[in-house]
Amino acid sequence: MRQKAEFVHSVFESIADQYDRMNNVISFGCHVLWRNYTMKQMSVQPGQAALDVACGTGDWTIQLAHAVGKTGRVVGLDFSQNMLDVGAYKVAKEGLGDNVALVNADAMQLPYEDNTFDYATIGFALRNVPDIQTVLNEMARVVKPGGQVVSLEVSKPPFLPYRQLFYLYFYNILPHIAKWFVNKYEEYAWLPQSLTHFPDSRELAAMFQQAGLDPVRVKLFLGGVAALHIGIKK
């Protein structure tokens, strides 16, 4: 588990500068549409508090900050300082420094009290953590009763022929695209492999419930290449 954490950390430290560009290339820009849809489903209100776990370069953190407004509070948390440095530049550019905090910390041990936030989100990072259930448990712990734990993540299409076609792209073509665009082959060859042992959308929903989240809403995008899970803390 520790070995995976160290390896993942080294990967994200090395790709921080190209992370945003490659997200657009990999998903053909769809990740923005998926996140916009997710925000509508969440119905974030001014004055609320949100924690964006594994926030990366802060795109979702920034979107949450705009939603909660000047009276709200957003924390973007990540274990890669290089990613946070890129995020800090973007937060400052948006003029959001007063109600956004960027914190270098571990998603496996969130440094917050129980029942602190209205929302805890994680975008395209849950498959990279050392232990998925531990992270979901932690996210549920720090969310208030009635609050939401939200995951937007790459998933496994339920229709097998389509899944095989998606795997062809994700495993075999994507690393070559990364090498062509940003000269990073090994790092992006590993990222698709992180999906291999990741639960499918139904299994992940069950893990949400195990963390004390019920009901759990699931939405598949593009036939299941990505999935949204929203769980409500009891």
PDB file of C-alpha atoms in Angstrom:
ATOM      1  CA  MET A   1       0.000   0.000   0.000  1.00  0.00           C
ATOM      2  CA  ARG A   2       2.799   2.407   0.922  1.00  0.00           C
ATOM      3  CA  GLN A   3       4.699   1.479  -2.247  1.00  0.00           C
ATOM      4  CA  LYS A   4       1.654   2.374  -4.370  1.00  0.00           C
ATOM      5  CA  ALA A   5       1.246   5.694  -2.563  1.00  0.00           C
ATOM      6  CA  GLU A   6       4.882   6.615  -3.159  1.00  0.00           C
ATOM      7  CA  PHE A   7       4.704   5.646  -6.818  1.00  0.00           C
ATOM      8  CA  VAL A   8       1.472   7.567  -7.429  1.00  0.00           C
ATOM      9  CA  HIS A   9       2.966  10.590  -5.672  1.00  0.00           C
ATOM     10  CA  SER A  10       6.007  10.522  -7.958  1.00  0.00           C
ATOM     11  CA  VAL A  11       3.791  10.249 -11.051  1.00  0.00           C
ATOM     12  CA  PHE A  12       1.669  13.267 -10.184  1.00  0.00           C
ATOM     13  CA  GLU A  13       4.630  15.337  -9.097  1.00  0.00           C
ATOM     14  CA  SER A  14       6.160  14.756 -12.528  1.00  0.00           C
ATOM     15  CA  ILE A  15       3.075  15.482 -14.657  1.00  0.00           C
ATOM     16  CA  ALA A  16       1.728  18.529 -12.771  1.00  0.00           C
ATOM     17  CA  ASP A  17       2.664  21.062 -15.447  1.00  0.00           C
ATOM     18  CA  GLN A  18       0.964  19.074 -18.224  1.00  0.00           C
ATOM     19  CA  TYR A  19      -1.941  17.713 -16.172  1.00  0.00           C
ATOM     20  CA  ASP A  20      -4.642  20.145 -17.328  1.00  0.00           C
ATOM     21  CA  ARG A  21      -3.683  19.906 -20.970  1.00  0.00           C
ATOM     22  CA  MET A  22      -3.676  16.126 -20.935  1.00  0.00           C
ATOM     23  CA  ASN A  23      -7.046  15.961 -19.144  1.00  0.00           C
ATOM     24  CA  ASN A  24      -8.573  17.809 -22.077  1.00  0.00           C
ATOM     25  CA  VAL A  25      -6.830  15.577 -24.603  1.00  0.00           C
ATOM     26  CA  ILE A  26      -7.613  12.282 -22.849  1.00  0.00           C
ATOM     27  CA  SER A  27     -11.315  12.978 -22.353  1.00  0.00           C
ATOM     28  CA  PHE A  28     -11.797  15.056 -25.513  1.00  0.00           C
ATOM     29  CA  GLY A  29     -12.922  17.861 -23.201  1.00  0.00           C
ATOM     30  CA  CYS A  30     -15.772  15.791 -21.751  1.00  0.00           C
ATOM     31  CA  HIS A  31     -14.477  16.003 -18.171  1.00  0.00           C
ATOM     32  CA  VAL A  32     -15.631  19.630 -18.030  1.00  0.00           C
ATOM     33  CA  LEU A  33     -19.144  18.707 -19.172  1.00  0.00           C
ATOM     34  CA  TRP A  34     -19.297  15.848 -16.663  1.00  0.00           C
ATOM     35  CA  ARG A  35     -18.217  18.114 -13.824  1.00  0.00           C
ATOM     36  CA  ASN A  36     -20.740  20.785 -14.819  1.00  0.00           C
ATOM     37  CA  TYR A  37     -23.490  18.146 -14.754  1.00  0.00           C
ATOM     38  CA  THR A  38     -22.282  16.968 -11.357  1.00  0.00           C
ATOM     39  CA  MET A  39     -22.378  20.477  -9.912  1.00  0.00           C
ATOM     40  CA  LYS A  40     -26.006  20.854 -11.011  1.00  0.00           C
ATOM     41  CA  GLN A  41     -26.882  17.600  -9.274  1.00  0.00           C
ATOM     42  CA  MET A  42     -25.123  18.698  -6.083  1.00  0.00           C
ATOM     43  CA  SER A  43     -27.025  22.026  -5.844  1.00  0.00           C
ATOM     44  CA  VAL A  44     -24.254  23.746  -3.921  1.00  0.00           C
ATOM     45  CA  GLN A  45     -25.541  26.828  -2.067  1.00  0.00           C
ATOM     46  CA  PRO A  46     -23.835  30.091  -1.086  1.00  0.00           C
ATOM     47  CA  GLY A  47     -22.304  29.960   2.370  1.00  0.00           C
ATOM     48  CA  GLN A  48     -21.699  26.210   2.414  1.00  0.00           C
ATOM     49  CA  ALA A  49     -18.405  24.384   3.013  1.00  0.00           C
ATOM     50  CA  ALA A  50     -16.779  21.879   0.658  1.00  0.00           C
ATOM     51  CA  LEU A  51     -13.686  19.679   0.711  1.00  0.00           C
ATOM     52  CA  ASP A  52     -12.209  18.687  -2.647  1.00  0.00           C
ATOM     53  CA  VAL A  53     -10.108  15.584  -1.962  1.00  0.00           C
ATOM     54  CA  ALA A  54      -7.169  14.859  -4.287  1.00  0.00           C
ATOM     55  CA  CYS A  55      -7.913  18.212  -5.886  1.00  0.00           C
ATOM     56  CA  GLY A  56      -4.960  18.134  -8.290  1.00  0.00           C
ATOM     57  CA  THR A  57      -4.584  21.489 -10.006  1.00  0.00           C
ATOM     58  CA  GLY A  58      -7.810  22.766  -8.497  1.00  0.00           C
ATOM     59  CA  ASP A  59     -10.393  22.939 -11.287  1.00  0.00           C
ATOM     60  CA  TRP A  60     -13.188  21.433  -9.197  1.00  0.00           C
ATOM     61  CA  THR A  61     -12.001  23.366  -6.142  1.00  0.00           C
ATOM     62  CA  ILE A  62     -12.380  26.613  -8.081  1.00  0.00           C
ATOM     63  CA  GLN A  63     -15.808  25.659  -9.385  1.00  0.00           C
ATOM     64  CA  LEU A  64     -16.949  24.850  -5.848  1.00  0.00           C
ATOM     65  CA  ALA A  65     -15.559  28.164  -4.596  1.00  0.00           C
ATOM     66  CA  HIS A  66     -17.590  30.101  -7.143  1.00  0.00           C
ATOM     67  CA  ALA A  67     -20.696  28.154  -6.061  1.00  0.00           C
ATOM     68  CA  VAL A  68     -20.321  28.750  -2.300  1.00  0.00           C
ATOM     69  CA  GLY A  69     -19.467  32.407  -2.842  1.00  0.00           C
ATOM     70  CA  LYS A  70     -17.654  34.791  -0.530  1.00  0.00           C
ATOM     71  CA  THR A  71     -19.577  33.564   2.509  1.00  0.00           C
ATOM     72  CA  GLY A  72     -18.624  29.940   1.889  1.00  0.00           C
ATOM     73  CA  ARG A  73     -15.423  27.964   2.338  1.00  0.00           C
ATOM     74  CA  VAL A  74     -13.610  25.446   0.148  1.00  0.00           C
ATOM     75  CA  VAL A  75     -10.554  23.330   0.914  1.00  0.00           C
ATOM     76  CA  GLY A  76      -8.605  21.711  -1.897  1.00  0.00           C
ATOM     77  CA  LEU A  77      -6.500  18.857  -0.545  1.00  0.00           C
ATOM     78  CA  ASP A  78      -3.787  16.925  -2.370  1.00  0.00           C
ATOM     79  CA  PHE A  79      -0.579  15.053  -1.548  1.00  0.00           C
ATOM     80  CA  SER A  80       1.330  16.511  -4.518  1.00  0.00           C
ATOM     81  CA  GLN A  81       2.781  19.933  -3.803  1.00  0.00           C
ATOM     82  CA  ASN A  82       3.577  20.437  -7.481  1.00  0.00           C
ATOM     83  CA  MET A  83      -0.095  19.983  -8.349  1.00  0.00           C
ATOM     84  CA  LEU A  84      -1.103  22.355  -5.545  1.00  0.00           C
ATOM     85  CA  ASP A  85       1.367  24.958  -6.803  1.00  0.00           C
ATOM     86  CA  VAL A  86      -0.350  24.947 -10.191  1.00  0.00           C
ATOM     87  CA  GLY A  87      -3.699  25.141  -8.398  1.00  0.00           C
ATOM     88  CA  ALA A  88      -2.549  28.089  -6.266  1.00  0.00           C
ATOM     89  CA  TYR A  89      -1.719  30.078  -9.387  1.00  0.00           C
ATOM     90  CA  LYS A  90      -5.177  29.374 -10.816  1.00  0.00           C
ATOM     91  CA  VAL A  91      -6.942  30.224  -7.533  1.00  0.00           C
ATOM     92  CA  ALA A  92      -5.090  33.552  -7.347  1.00  0.00           C
ATOM     93  CA  LYS A  93      -5.902  34.300 -10.976  1.00  0.00           C
ATOM     94  CA  GLU A  94      -9.604  33.776 -10.199  1.00  0.00           C
ATOM     95  CA  GLY A  95      -9.381  36.073  -7.157  1.00  0.00           C
ATOM     96  CA  LEU A  96     -10.546  33.333  -4.801  1.00  0.00           C
ATOM     97  CA  GLY A  97      -7.776  33.403  -2.230  1.00  0.00           C
ATOM     98  CA  ASP A  98     -10.013  34.592   0.604  1.00  0.00           C
ATOM     99  CA  ASN A  99     -12.289  31.551   0.742  1.00  0.00           C
ATOM    100  CA  VAL A 100     -10.081  28.790  -0.739  1.00  0.00           C
ATOM    101  CA  ALA A 101      -7.387  26.933   1.186  1.00  0.00           C
ATOM    102  CA  LEU A 102      -5.045  24.511  -0.572  1.00  0.00           C
ATOM    103  CA  VAL A 103      -3.683  21.875   1.782  1.00  0.00           C
ATOM    104  CA  ASN A 104      -0.964  19.262   1.300  1.00  0.00           C
ATOM    105  CA  ALA A 105      -2.339  16.217   3.114  1.00  0.00           C
ATOM    106  CA  ASP A 106      -3.236  12.537   2.797  1.00  0.00           C
ATOM    107  CA  ALA A 107      -6.701  11.482   1.602  1.00  0.00           C
ATOM    108  CA  MET A 108      -6.358   8.385   3.773  1.00  0.00           C
ATOM    109  CA  GLN A 109      -6.194  10.533   6.930  1.00  0.00           C
ATOM    110  CA  LEU A 110      -8.132  13.743   6.402  1.00  0.00           C
ATOM    111  CA  PRO A 111      -6.991  16.377   8.945  1.00  0.00           C
ATOM    112  CA  TYR A 112     -10.508  17.555   9.838  1.00  0.00           C
ATOM    113  CA  GLU A 113     -13.046  16.935  12.571  1.00  0.00           C
ATOM    114  CA  ASP A 114     -16.167  14.846  12.045  1.00  0.00           C
ATOM    115  CA  ASN A 115     -19.186  16.594  10.487  1.00  0.00           C
ATOM    116  CA  THR A 116     -17.246  19.607   9.168  1.00  0.00           C
ATOM    117  CA  PHE A 117     -18.248  19.961   5.500  1.00  0.00           C
ATOM    118  CA  ASP A 118     -21.465  20.022   3.489  1.00  0.00           C
ATOM    119  CA  TYR A 119     -19.724  18.295   0.565  1.00  0.00           C
ATOM    120  CA  ALA A 120     -16.670  16.117   0.021  1.00  0.00           C
ATOM    121  CA  THR A 121     -15.715  15.580  -3.612  1.00  0.00           C
ATOM    122  CA  ILE A 122     -13.078  13.570  -5.429  1.00  0.00           C
ATOM    123  CA  GLY A 123     -12.562  13.844  -9.168  1.00  0.00           C
ATOM    124  CA  PHE A 124     -10.675  11.278 -11.254  1.00  0.00           C
ATOM    125  CA  ALA A 125      -8.473  10.311  -8.334  1.00  0.00           C
ATOM    126  CA  LEU A 126     -10.269   7.630  -6.322  1.00  0.00           C
ATOM    127  CA  ARG A 127      -8.758   4.847  -8.415  1.00  0.00           C
ATOM    128  CA  ASN A 128      -5.280   6.116  -7.484  1.00  0.00           C
ATOM    129  CA  VAL A 129      -5.579   5.971  -3.690  1.00  0.00           C
ATOM    130  CA  PRO A 130      -3.991   3.126  -1.696  1.00  0.00           C
ATOM    131  CA  ASP A 131      -7.331   1.996  -0.235  1.00  0.00           C
ATOM    132  CA  ILE A 132     -10.653   3.115  -1.728  1.00  0.00           C
ATOM    133  CA  GLN A 133     -12.840   2.150   1.233  1.00  0.00           C
ATOM    134  CA  THR A 134     -10.627   4.011   3.690  1.00  0.00           C
ATOM    135  CA  VAL A 135     -10.845   7.194   1.643  1.00  0.00           C
ATOM    136  CA  LEU A 136     -14.632   6.908   1.282  1.00  0.00           C
ATOM    137  CA  ASN A 137     -14.924   6.318   5.027  1.00  0.00           C
ATOM    138  CA  GLU A 138     -12.826   9.412   5.692  1.00  0.00           C
ATOM    139  CA  MET A 139     -14.857  11.534   3.283  1.00  0.00           C
ATOM    140  CA  ALA A 140     -18.082  10.370   4.910  1.00  0.00           C
ATOM    141  CA  ARG A 141     -16.653  11.073   8.362  1.00  0.00           C
ATOM    142  CA  VAL A 142     -15.881  14.731   7.683  1.00  0.00           C
ATOM    143  CA  VAL A 143     -19.230  15.417   5.975  1.00  0.00           C
ATOM    144  CA  LYS A 144     -22.185  16.608   8.060  1.00  0.00           C
ATOM    145  CA  PRO A 145     -25.287  14.398   8.373  1.00  0.00           C
ATOM    146  CA  GLY A 146     -27.317  15.011   5.226  1.00  0.00           C
ATOM    147  CA  GLY A 147     -24.175  16.132   3.399  1.00  0.00           C
ATOM    148  CA  GLN A 148     -22.904  14.661   0.154  1.00  0.00           C
ATOM    149  CA  VAL A 149     -19.889  12.539  -0.776  1.00  0.00           C
ATOM    150  CA  VAL A 150     -19.327  12.814  -4.510  1.00  0.00           C
ATOM    151  CA  SER A 151     -17.034  10.864  -6.838  1.00  0.00           C
ATOM    152  CA  LEU A 152     -16.531  11.527 -10.539  1.00  0.00           C
ATOM    153  CA  GLU A 153     -14.285   8.842 -11.976  1.00  0.00           C
ATOM    154  CA  VAL A 154     -13.308   6.767 -14.968  1.00  0.00           C
ATOM    155  CA  SER A 155     -15.323   3.550 -14.952  1.00  0.00           C
ATOM    156  CA  LYS A 156     -15.907   0.256 -16.733  1.00  0.00           C
ATOM    157  CA  PRO A 157     -18.674   0.227 -19.379  1.00  0.00           C
ATOM    158  CA  PRO A 158     -21.209  -2.498 -18.498  1.00  0.00           C
ATOM    159  CA  PHE A 159     -21.691  -3.527 -22.166  1.00  0.00           C
ATOM    160  CA  LEU A 160     -18.755  -5.903 -22.724  1.00  0.00           C
ATOM    161  CA  PRO A 161     -17.988  -5.196 -26.426  1.00  0.00           C
ATOM    162  CA  TYR A 162     -18.000  -1.459 -25.720  1.00  0.00           C
ATOM    163  CA  ARG A 163     -15.817  -2.022 -22.657  1.00  0.00           C
ATOM    164  CA  GLN A 164     -13.258  -3.839 -24.772  1.00  0.00           C
ATOM    165  CA  LEU A 165     -13.243  -0.979 -27.282  1.00  0.00           C
ATOM    166  CA  PHE A 166     -12.765   1.547 -24.464  1.00  0.00           C
ATOM    167  CA  TYR A 167      -9.934  -0.535 -23.000  1.00  0.00           C
ATOM    168  CA  LEU A 168      -8.236  -0.558 -26.397  1.00  0.00           C
ATOM    169  CA  TYR A 169      -8.156   3.225 -26.332  1.00  0.00           C
ATOM    170  CA  PHE A 170      -7.396   3.650 -22.635  1.00  0.00           C
ATOM    171  CA  TYR A 171      -4.639   1.047 -22.357  1.00  0.00           C
ATOM    172  CA  ASN A 172      -3.023   1.055 -25.798  1.00  0.00           C
ATOM    173  CA  ILE A 173      -3.646   4.386 -27.494  1.00  0.00           C
ATOM    174  CA  LEU A 174      -3.719   6.897 -24.632  1.00  0.00           C
ATOM    175  CA  PRO A 175      -0.052   6.416 -23.555  1.00  0.00           C
ATOM    176  CA  HIS A 176       1.101   7.103 -27.117  1.00  0.00           C
ATOM    177  CA  ILE A 177      -1.037  10.252 -27.231  1.00  0.00           C
ATOM    178  CA  ALA A 178       0.619  11.369 -23.994  1.00  0.00           C
ATOM    179  CA  LYS A 179       4.065  10.732 -25.431  1.00  0.00           C
ATOM    180  CA  TRP A 180       3.198  12.746 -28.523  1.00  0.00           C
ATOM    181  CA  PHE A 181       1.662  15.724 -26.671  1.00  0.00           C
ATOM    182  CA  VAL A 182       3.780  16.010 -23.513  1.00  0.00           C
ATOM    183  CA  ASN A 183       6.553  13.406 -23.938  1.00  0.00           C
ATOM    184  CA  LYS A 184       5.293  11.393 -20.954  1.00  0.00           C
ATOM    185  CA  TYR A 185       4.788   7.730 -21.836  1.00  0.00           C
ATOM    186  CA  GLU A 186       5.523   5.737 -18.666  1.00  0.00           C
ATOM    187  CA  GLU A 187       3.417   7.992 -16.432  1.00  0.00           C
ATOM    188  CA  TYR A 188       0.361   7.778 -18.677  1.00  0.00           C
ATOM    189  CA  ALA A 189       0.889   4.085 -19.341  1.00  0.00           C
ATOM    190  CA  TRP A 190       0.454   3.541 -15.610  1.00  0.00           C
ATOM    191  CA  LEU A 191      -2.704   5.660 -15.218  1.00  0.00           C
ATOM    192  CA  PRO A 192      -4.897   3.360 -17.358  1.00  0.00           C
ATOM    193  CA  GLN A 193      -3.611   0.375 -15.403  1.00  0.00           C
ATOM    194  CA  SER A 194      -5.068   1.962 -12.264  1.00  0.00           C
ATOM    195  CA  LEU A 195      -8.495   1.103 -13.676  1.00  0.00           C
ATOM    196  CA  THR A 196      -7.744  -2.636 -13.833  1.00  0.00           C
ATOM    197  CA  HIS A 197      -8.547  -3.411 -10.199  1.00  0.00           C
ATOM    198  CA  PHE A 198     -10.908  -0.484  -9.661  1.00  0.00           C
ATOM    199  CA  PRO A 199     -14.518  -1.486  -8.869  1.00  0.00           C
ATOM    200  CA  ASP A 200     -17.210  -1.012 -11.490  1.00  0.00           C
ATOM    201  CA  SER A 201     -20.051   1.438 -10.848  1.00  0.00           C
ATOM    202  CA  ARG A 202     -22.228  -1.079  -8.978  1.00  0.00           C
ATOM    203  CA  GLU A 203     -19.380  -2.263  -6.766  1.00  0.00           C
ATOM    204  CA  LEU A 204     -18.402   1.326  -6.006  1.00  0.00           C
ATOM    205  CA  ALA A 205     -21.993   2.162  -5.045  1.00  0.00           C
ATOM    206  CA  ALA A 206     -21.873  -0.708  -2.538  1.00  0.00           C
ATOM    207  CA  MET A 207     -18.658   0.725  -1.080  1.00  0.00           C
ATOM    208  CA  PHE A 208     -20.395   4.095  -0.700  1.00  0.00           C
ATOM    209  CA  GLN A 209     -23.134   2.357   1.275  1.00  0.00           C
ATOM    210  CA  GLN A 210     -20.544   0.571   3.404  1.00  0.00           C
ATOM    211  CA  ALA A 211     -19.188   4.013   4.310  1.00  0.00           C
ATOM    212  CA  GLY A 212     -22.596   4.952   5.720  1.00  0.00           C
ATOM    213  CA  LEU A 213     -23.890   6.779   2.651  1.00  0.00           C
ATOM    214  CA  ASP A 214     -27.480   6.130   1.653  1.00  0.00           C
ATOM    215  CA  PRO A 215     -29.097   6.656  -0.758  1.00  0.00           C
ATOM    216  CA  VAL A 216     -26.430   6.515  -3.460  1.00  0.00           C
ATOM    217  CA  ARG A 217     -27.187   7.924  -6.895  1.00  0.00           C
ATOM    218  CA  VAL A 218     -25.222   6.673  -9.911  1.00  0.00           C
ATOM    219  CA  LYS A 219     -24.979   8.260 -13.348  1.00  0.00           C
ATOM    220  CA  LEU A 220     -22.989   6.755 -16.230  1.00  0.00           C
ATOM    221  CA  PHE A 221     -21.473   8.964 -18.922  1.00  0.00           C
ATOM    222  CA  LEU A 222     -20.831   7.896 -22.520  1.00  0.00           C
ATOM    223  CA  GLY A 223     -22.032   4.376 -21.887  1.00  0.00           C
ATOM    224  CA  GLY A 224     -20.030   3.983 -18.696  1.00  0.00           C
ATOM    225  CA  VAL A 225     -16.519   5.230 -19.528  1.00  0.00           C
ATOM    226  CA  ALA A 226     -17.016   7.557 -16.564  1.00  0.00           C
ATOM    227  CA  ALA A 227     -19.374   7.404 -13.599  1.00  0.00           C
ATOM    228  CA  LEU A 228     -20.797   9.806 -11.063  1.00  0.00           C
ATOM    229  CA  HIS A 229     -21.633   8.587  -7.548  1.00  0.00           C
ATOM    230  CA  ILE A 230     -23.405  10.832  -5.032  1.00  0.00           C
ATOM    231  CA  GLY A 231     -23.972   9.454  -1.550  1.00  0.00           C
ATOM    232  CA  ILE A 232     -25.886  11.133   1.280  1.00  0.00           C
ATOM    233  CA  LYS A 233     -24.562  10.787   4.832  1.00  0.00           C
ATOM    234  CA  LYS A 234     -27.157   9.325   7.177  1.00  0.00           C
TER     235      LYS A 234
END
